[in-house]
PDB file of C-alpha atoms in Angstrom:
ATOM      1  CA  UNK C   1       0.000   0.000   0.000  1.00 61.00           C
ATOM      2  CA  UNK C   2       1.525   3.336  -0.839  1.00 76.00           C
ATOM      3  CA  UNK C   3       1.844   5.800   1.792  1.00 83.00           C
ATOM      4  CA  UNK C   4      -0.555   8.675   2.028  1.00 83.00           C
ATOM      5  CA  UNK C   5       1.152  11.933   1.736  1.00 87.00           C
ATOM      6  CA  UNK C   6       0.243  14.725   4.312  1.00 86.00           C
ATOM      7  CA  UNK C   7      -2.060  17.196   3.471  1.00 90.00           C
ATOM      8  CA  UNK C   8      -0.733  20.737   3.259  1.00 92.00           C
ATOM      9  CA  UNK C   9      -1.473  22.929   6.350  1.00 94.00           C
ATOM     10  CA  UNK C  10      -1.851  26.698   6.544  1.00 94.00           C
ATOM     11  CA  UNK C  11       0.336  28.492   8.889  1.00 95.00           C
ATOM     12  CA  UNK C  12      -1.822  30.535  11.044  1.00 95.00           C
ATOM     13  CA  UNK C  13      -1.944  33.838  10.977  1.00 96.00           C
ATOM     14  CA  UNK C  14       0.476  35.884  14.064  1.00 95.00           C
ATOM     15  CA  UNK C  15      -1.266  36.038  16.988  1.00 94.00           C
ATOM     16  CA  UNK C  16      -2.331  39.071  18.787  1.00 96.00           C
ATOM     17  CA  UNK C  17      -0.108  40.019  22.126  1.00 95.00           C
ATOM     18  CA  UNK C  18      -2.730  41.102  24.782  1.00 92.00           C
ATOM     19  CA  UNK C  19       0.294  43.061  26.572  1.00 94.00           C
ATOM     20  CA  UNK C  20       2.104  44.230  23.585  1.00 95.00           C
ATOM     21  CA  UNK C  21      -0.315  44.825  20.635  1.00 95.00           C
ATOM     22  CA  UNK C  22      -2.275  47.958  20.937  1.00 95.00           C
ATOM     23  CA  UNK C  23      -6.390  47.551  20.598  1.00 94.00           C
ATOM     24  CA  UNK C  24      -5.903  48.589  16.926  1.00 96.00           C
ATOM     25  CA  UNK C  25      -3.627  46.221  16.162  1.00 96.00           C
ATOM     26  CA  UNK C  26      -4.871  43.138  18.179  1.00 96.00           C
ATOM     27  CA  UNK C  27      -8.195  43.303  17.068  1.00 96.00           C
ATOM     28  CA  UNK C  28      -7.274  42.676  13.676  1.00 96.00           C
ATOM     29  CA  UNK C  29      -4.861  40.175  14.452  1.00 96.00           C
ATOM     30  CA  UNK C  30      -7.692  38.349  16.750  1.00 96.00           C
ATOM     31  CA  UNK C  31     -10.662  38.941  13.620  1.00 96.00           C
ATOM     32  CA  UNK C  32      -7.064  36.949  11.244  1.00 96.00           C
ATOM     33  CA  UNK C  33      -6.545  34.233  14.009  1.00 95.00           C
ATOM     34  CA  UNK C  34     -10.313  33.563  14.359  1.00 96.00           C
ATOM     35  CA  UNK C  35     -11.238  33.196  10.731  1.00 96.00           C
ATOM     36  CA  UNK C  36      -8.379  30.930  10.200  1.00 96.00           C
ATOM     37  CA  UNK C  37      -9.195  28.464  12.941  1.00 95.00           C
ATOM     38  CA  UNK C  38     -11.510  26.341  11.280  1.00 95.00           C
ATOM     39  CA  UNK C  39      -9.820  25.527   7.733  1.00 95.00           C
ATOM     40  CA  UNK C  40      -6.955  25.097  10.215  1.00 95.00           C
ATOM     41  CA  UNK C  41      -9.192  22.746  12.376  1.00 94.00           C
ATOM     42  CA  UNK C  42     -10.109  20.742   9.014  1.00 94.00           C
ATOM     43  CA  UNK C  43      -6.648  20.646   7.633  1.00 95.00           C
ATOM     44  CA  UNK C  44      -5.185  19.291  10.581  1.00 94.00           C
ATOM     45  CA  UNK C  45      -8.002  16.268  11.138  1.00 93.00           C
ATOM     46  CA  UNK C  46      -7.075  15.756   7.370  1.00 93.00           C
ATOM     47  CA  UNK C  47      -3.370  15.160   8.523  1.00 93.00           C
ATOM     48  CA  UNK C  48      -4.675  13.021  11.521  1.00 92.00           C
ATOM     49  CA  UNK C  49      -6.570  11.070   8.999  1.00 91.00           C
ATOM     50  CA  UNK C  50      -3.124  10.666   6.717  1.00 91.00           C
ATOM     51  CA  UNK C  51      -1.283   9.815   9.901  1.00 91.00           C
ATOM     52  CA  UNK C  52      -4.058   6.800  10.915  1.00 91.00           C
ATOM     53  CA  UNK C  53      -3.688   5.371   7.088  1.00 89.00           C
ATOM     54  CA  UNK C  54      -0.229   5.139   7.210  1.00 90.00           C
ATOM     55  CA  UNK C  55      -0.345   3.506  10.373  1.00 90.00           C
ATOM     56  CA  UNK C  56      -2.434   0.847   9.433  1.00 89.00           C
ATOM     57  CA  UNK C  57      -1.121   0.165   5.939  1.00 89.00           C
ATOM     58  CA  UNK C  58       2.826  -0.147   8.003  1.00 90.00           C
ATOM     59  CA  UNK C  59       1.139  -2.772  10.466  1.00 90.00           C
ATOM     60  CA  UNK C  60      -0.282  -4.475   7.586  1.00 90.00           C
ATOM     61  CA  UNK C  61       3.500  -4.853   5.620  1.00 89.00           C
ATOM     62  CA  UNK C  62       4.959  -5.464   9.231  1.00 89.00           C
ATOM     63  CA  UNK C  63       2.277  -8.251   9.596  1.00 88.00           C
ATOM     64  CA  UNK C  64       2.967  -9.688   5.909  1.00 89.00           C
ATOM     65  CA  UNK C  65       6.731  -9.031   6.461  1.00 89.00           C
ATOM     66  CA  UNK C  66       6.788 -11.708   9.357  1.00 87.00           C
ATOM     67  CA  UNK C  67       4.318 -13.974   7.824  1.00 86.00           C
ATOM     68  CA  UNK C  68       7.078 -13.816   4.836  1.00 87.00           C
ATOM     69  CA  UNK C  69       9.965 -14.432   7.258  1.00 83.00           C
ATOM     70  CA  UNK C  70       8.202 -17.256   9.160  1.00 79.00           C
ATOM     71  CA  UNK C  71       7.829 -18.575   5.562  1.00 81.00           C
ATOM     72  CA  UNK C  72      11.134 -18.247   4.305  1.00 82.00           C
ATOM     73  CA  UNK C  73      12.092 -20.371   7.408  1.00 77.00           C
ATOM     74  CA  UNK C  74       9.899 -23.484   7.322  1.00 71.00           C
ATOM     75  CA  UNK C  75      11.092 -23.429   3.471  1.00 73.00           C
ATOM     76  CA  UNK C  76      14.576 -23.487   4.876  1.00 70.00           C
ATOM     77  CA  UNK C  77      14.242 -26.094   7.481  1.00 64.00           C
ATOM     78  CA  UNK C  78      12.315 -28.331   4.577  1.00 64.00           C
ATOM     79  CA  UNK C  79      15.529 -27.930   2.253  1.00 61.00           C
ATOM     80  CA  UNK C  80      18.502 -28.817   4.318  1.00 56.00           C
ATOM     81  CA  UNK C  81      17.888 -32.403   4.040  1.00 54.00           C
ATOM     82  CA  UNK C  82      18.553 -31.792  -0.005  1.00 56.00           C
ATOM     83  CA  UNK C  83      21.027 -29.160  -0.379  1.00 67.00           C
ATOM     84  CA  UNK C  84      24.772 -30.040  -0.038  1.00 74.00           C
ATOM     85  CA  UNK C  85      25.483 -26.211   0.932  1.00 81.00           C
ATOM     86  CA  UNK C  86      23.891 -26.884   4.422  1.00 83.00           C
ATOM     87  CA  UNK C  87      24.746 -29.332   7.329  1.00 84.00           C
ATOM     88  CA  UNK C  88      23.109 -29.785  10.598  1.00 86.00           C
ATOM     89  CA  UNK C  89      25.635 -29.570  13.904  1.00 87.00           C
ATOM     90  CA  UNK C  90      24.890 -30.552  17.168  1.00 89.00           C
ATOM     91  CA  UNK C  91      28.390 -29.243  18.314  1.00 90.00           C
ATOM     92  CA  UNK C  92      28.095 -27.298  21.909  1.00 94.00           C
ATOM     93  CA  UNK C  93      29.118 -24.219  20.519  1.00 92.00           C
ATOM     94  CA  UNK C  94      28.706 -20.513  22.600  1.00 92.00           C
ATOM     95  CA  UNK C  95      28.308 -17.261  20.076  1.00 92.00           C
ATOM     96  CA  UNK C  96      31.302 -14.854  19.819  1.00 93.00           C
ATOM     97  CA  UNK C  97      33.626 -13.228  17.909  1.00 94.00           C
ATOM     98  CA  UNK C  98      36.694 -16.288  17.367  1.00 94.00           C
ATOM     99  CA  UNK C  99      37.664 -19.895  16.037  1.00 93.00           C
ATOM    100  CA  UNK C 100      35.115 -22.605  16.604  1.00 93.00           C
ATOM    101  CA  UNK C 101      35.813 -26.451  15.782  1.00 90.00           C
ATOM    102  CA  UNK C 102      32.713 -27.729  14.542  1.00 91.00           C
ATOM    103  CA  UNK C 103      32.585 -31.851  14.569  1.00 88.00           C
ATOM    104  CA  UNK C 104      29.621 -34.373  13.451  1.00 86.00           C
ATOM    105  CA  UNK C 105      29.234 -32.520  10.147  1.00 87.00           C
ATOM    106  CA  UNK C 106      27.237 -33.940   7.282  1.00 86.00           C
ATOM    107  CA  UNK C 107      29.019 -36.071   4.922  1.00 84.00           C
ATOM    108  CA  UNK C 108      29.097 -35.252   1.125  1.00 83.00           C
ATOM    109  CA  UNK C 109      28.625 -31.725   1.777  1.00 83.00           C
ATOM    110  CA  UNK C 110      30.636 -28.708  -0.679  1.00 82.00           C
ATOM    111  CA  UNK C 111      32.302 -26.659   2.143  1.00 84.00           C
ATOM    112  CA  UNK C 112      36.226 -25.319   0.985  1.00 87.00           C
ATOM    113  CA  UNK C 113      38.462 -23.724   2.984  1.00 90.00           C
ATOM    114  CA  UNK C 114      37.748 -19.348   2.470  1.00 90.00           C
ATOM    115  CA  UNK C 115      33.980 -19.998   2.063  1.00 90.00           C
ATOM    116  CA  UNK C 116      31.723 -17.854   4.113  1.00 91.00           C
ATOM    117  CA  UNK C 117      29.703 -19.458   5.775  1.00 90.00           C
ATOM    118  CA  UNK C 118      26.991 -18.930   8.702  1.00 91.00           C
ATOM    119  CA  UNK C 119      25.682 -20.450  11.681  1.00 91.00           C
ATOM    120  CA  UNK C 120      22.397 -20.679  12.444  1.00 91.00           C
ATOM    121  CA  UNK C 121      20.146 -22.060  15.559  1.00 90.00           C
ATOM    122  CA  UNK C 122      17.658 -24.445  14.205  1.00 88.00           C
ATOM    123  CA  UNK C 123      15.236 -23.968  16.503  1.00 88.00           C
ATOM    124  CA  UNK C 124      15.982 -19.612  16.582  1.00 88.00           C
ATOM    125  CA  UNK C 125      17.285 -18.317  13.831  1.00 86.00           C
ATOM    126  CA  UNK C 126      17.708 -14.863  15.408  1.00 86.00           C
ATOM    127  CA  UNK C 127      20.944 -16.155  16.837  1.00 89.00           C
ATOM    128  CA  UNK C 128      23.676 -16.466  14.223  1.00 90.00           C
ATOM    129  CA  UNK C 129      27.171 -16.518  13.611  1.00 91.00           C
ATOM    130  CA  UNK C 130      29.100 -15.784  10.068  1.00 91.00           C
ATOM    131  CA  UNK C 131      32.835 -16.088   9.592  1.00 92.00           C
ATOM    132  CA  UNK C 132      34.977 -17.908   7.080  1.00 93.00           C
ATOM    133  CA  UNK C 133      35.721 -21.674   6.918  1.00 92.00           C
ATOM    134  CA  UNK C 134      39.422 -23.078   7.687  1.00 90.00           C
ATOM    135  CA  UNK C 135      40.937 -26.566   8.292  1.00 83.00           C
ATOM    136  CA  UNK C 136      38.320 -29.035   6.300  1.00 86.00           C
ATOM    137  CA  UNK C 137      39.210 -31.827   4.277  1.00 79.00           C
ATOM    138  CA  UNK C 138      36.089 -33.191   2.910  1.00 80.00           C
ATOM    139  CA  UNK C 139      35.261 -34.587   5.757  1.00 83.00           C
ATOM    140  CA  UNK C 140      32.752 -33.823   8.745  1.00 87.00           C
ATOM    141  CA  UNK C 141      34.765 -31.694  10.450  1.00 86.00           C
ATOM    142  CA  UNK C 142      36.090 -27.872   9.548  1.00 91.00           C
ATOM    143  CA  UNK C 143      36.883 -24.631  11.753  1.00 91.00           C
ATOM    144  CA  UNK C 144      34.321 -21.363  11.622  1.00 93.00           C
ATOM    145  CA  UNK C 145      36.244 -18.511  12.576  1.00 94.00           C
ATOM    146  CA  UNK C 146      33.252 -16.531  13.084  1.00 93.00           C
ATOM    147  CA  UNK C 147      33.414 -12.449  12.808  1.00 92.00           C
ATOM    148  CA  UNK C 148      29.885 -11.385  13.097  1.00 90.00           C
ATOM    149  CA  UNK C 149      27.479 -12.513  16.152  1.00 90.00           C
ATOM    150  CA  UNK C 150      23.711 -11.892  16.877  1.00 86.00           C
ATOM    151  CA  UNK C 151      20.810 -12.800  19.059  1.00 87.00           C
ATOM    152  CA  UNK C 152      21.582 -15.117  22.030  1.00 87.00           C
ATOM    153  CA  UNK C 153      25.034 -16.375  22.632  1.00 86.00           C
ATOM    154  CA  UNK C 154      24.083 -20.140  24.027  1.00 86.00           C
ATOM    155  CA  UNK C 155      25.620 -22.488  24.097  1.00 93.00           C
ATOM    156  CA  UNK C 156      23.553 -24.580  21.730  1.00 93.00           C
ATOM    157  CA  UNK C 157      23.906 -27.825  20.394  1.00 92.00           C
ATOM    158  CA  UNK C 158      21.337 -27.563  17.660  1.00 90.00           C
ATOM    159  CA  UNK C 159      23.240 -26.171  14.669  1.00 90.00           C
ATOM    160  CA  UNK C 160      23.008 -25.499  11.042  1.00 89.00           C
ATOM    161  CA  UNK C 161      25.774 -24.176   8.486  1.00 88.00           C
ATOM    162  CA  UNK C 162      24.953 -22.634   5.835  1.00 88.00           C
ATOM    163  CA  UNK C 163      27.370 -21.361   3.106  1.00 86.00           C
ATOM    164  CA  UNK C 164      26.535 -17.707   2.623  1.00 80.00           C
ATOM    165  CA  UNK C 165      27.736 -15.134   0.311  1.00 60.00           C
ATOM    166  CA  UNK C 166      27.571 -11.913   2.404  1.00 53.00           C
ATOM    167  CA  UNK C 167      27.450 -11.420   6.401  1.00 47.00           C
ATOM    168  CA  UNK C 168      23.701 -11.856   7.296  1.00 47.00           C
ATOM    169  CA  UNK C 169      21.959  -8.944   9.198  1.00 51.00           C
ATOM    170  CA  UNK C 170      19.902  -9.969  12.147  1.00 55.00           C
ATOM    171  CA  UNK C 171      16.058 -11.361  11.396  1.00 56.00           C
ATOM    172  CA  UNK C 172      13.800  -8.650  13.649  1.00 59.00           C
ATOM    173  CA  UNK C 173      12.754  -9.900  16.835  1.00 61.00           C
ATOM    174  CA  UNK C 174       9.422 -10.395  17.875  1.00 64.00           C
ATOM    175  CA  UNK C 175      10.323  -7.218  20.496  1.00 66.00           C
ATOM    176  CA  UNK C 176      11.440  -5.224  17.530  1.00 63.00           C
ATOM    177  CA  UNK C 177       8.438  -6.494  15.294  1.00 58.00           C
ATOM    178  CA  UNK C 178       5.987  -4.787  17.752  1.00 62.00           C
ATOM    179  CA  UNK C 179       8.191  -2.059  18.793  1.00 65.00           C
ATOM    180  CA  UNK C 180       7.513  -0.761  14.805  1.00 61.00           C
ATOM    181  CA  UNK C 181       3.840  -1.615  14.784  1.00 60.00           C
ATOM    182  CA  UNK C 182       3.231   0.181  18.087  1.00 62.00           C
ATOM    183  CA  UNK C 183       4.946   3.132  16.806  1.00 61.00           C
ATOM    184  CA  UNK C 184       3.246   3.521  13.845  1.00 59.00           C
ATOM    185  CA  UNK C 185       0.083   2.896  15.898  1.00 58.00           C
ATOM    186  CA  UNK C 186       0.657   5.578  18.095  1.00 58.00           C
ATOM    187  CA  UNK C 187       1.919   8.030  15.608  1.00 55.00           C
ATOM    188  CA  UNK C 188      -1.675   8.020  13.883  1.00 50.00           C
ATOM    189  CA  UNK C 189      -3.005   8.680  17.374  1.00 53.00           C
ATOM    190  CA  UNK C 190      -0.898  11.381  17.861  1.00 53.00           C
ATOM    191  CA  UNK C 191      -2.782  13.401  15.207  1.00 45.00           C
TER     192      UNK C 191
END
């Protein structure tokens, strides 16, 4: 949905100075403010009104936004069985920056030595690790030297690595998710 633009509003006219403006001069300045109040009063229920649409049509992306996410993740978990660019790990293994020797690796599976590569909780993917692969010979067991970290540091035992071509950027949280939808909530309130 495309996001309503605001409405123009007409600056009001100065207002008289009951201490300052002499009776000839704040009367006409009060007849100006007065006349101007209610296309002033319409305009601004306008921008209310633009405000309220655009909060509703940013809940509505942020709503189809996770529904896409939670998607994208039960399509994940259904390929690793039948890609050879991922491989479960049930390695303890406790998030930060460093080496990490990763054992119990998948067989058959096209990891080299300089790949990126990230790791990913199975069962929350918010908490990831990327860095580049070192010491495997084709066999079920390499090193991630990771240099990027998010979500919760463990450790976990339920593992998946995933080659990657670029450093991921941290899925949104369910925190986050509501944090955006409650602000664009409130901003339509506000006018």
């Amino acid at each position: 949905m495309a996001i309503t633009p605001n409405p123009t509003v007409t600056p009001l006219p100065t207002a008289p100075q009951r201490l300052t403006d002499a009776p000839a001069v704040f009367v006409p300045k009060a007849d100006a403010m007065m006349a101007a109040l209610p296309a002033f009063s319409t305009q601004i229920s306008a921008v209310g009104a633009a405000a309220q649409a655009n909060g509703a049509a940013a809940e509505i992306a942020a709503t189809s936004a996770e529904a896409a996410r939670v998607s994208a993740e039960s399509a994940a978990v259904v390929a690793i069985g039948t890609s050879t660019l991922v491989s479960t790990c049930a390695t303890s293994v406790t998030l930060s920056v460093g080496a990490k020797s990763l054992t119990g690796l998948q067989s058959g599976r096209t990891f080299a030595n300089g790949q990126r590569a990230t790791l990913i909780r199975a069962s929350d993917p918010t908490s990831q690790g990327s860095g580049l692969i070192s010491g495997f010979s084709g066999g079920t067991t390499l090193t991630l030297t990771l240099d990027t970290v998010f979500g919760a540091i463990g450790p976990f035992t339920d593992w998946l690595l995933v080659l990657s071509v670029f450093a991921p950027s941290p899925a949104p949280t369910t925190s986050e998710f509501n944090s955006a939808r409650n602000f664009a909530l409130n901003a339509a309130v506000i006018f």
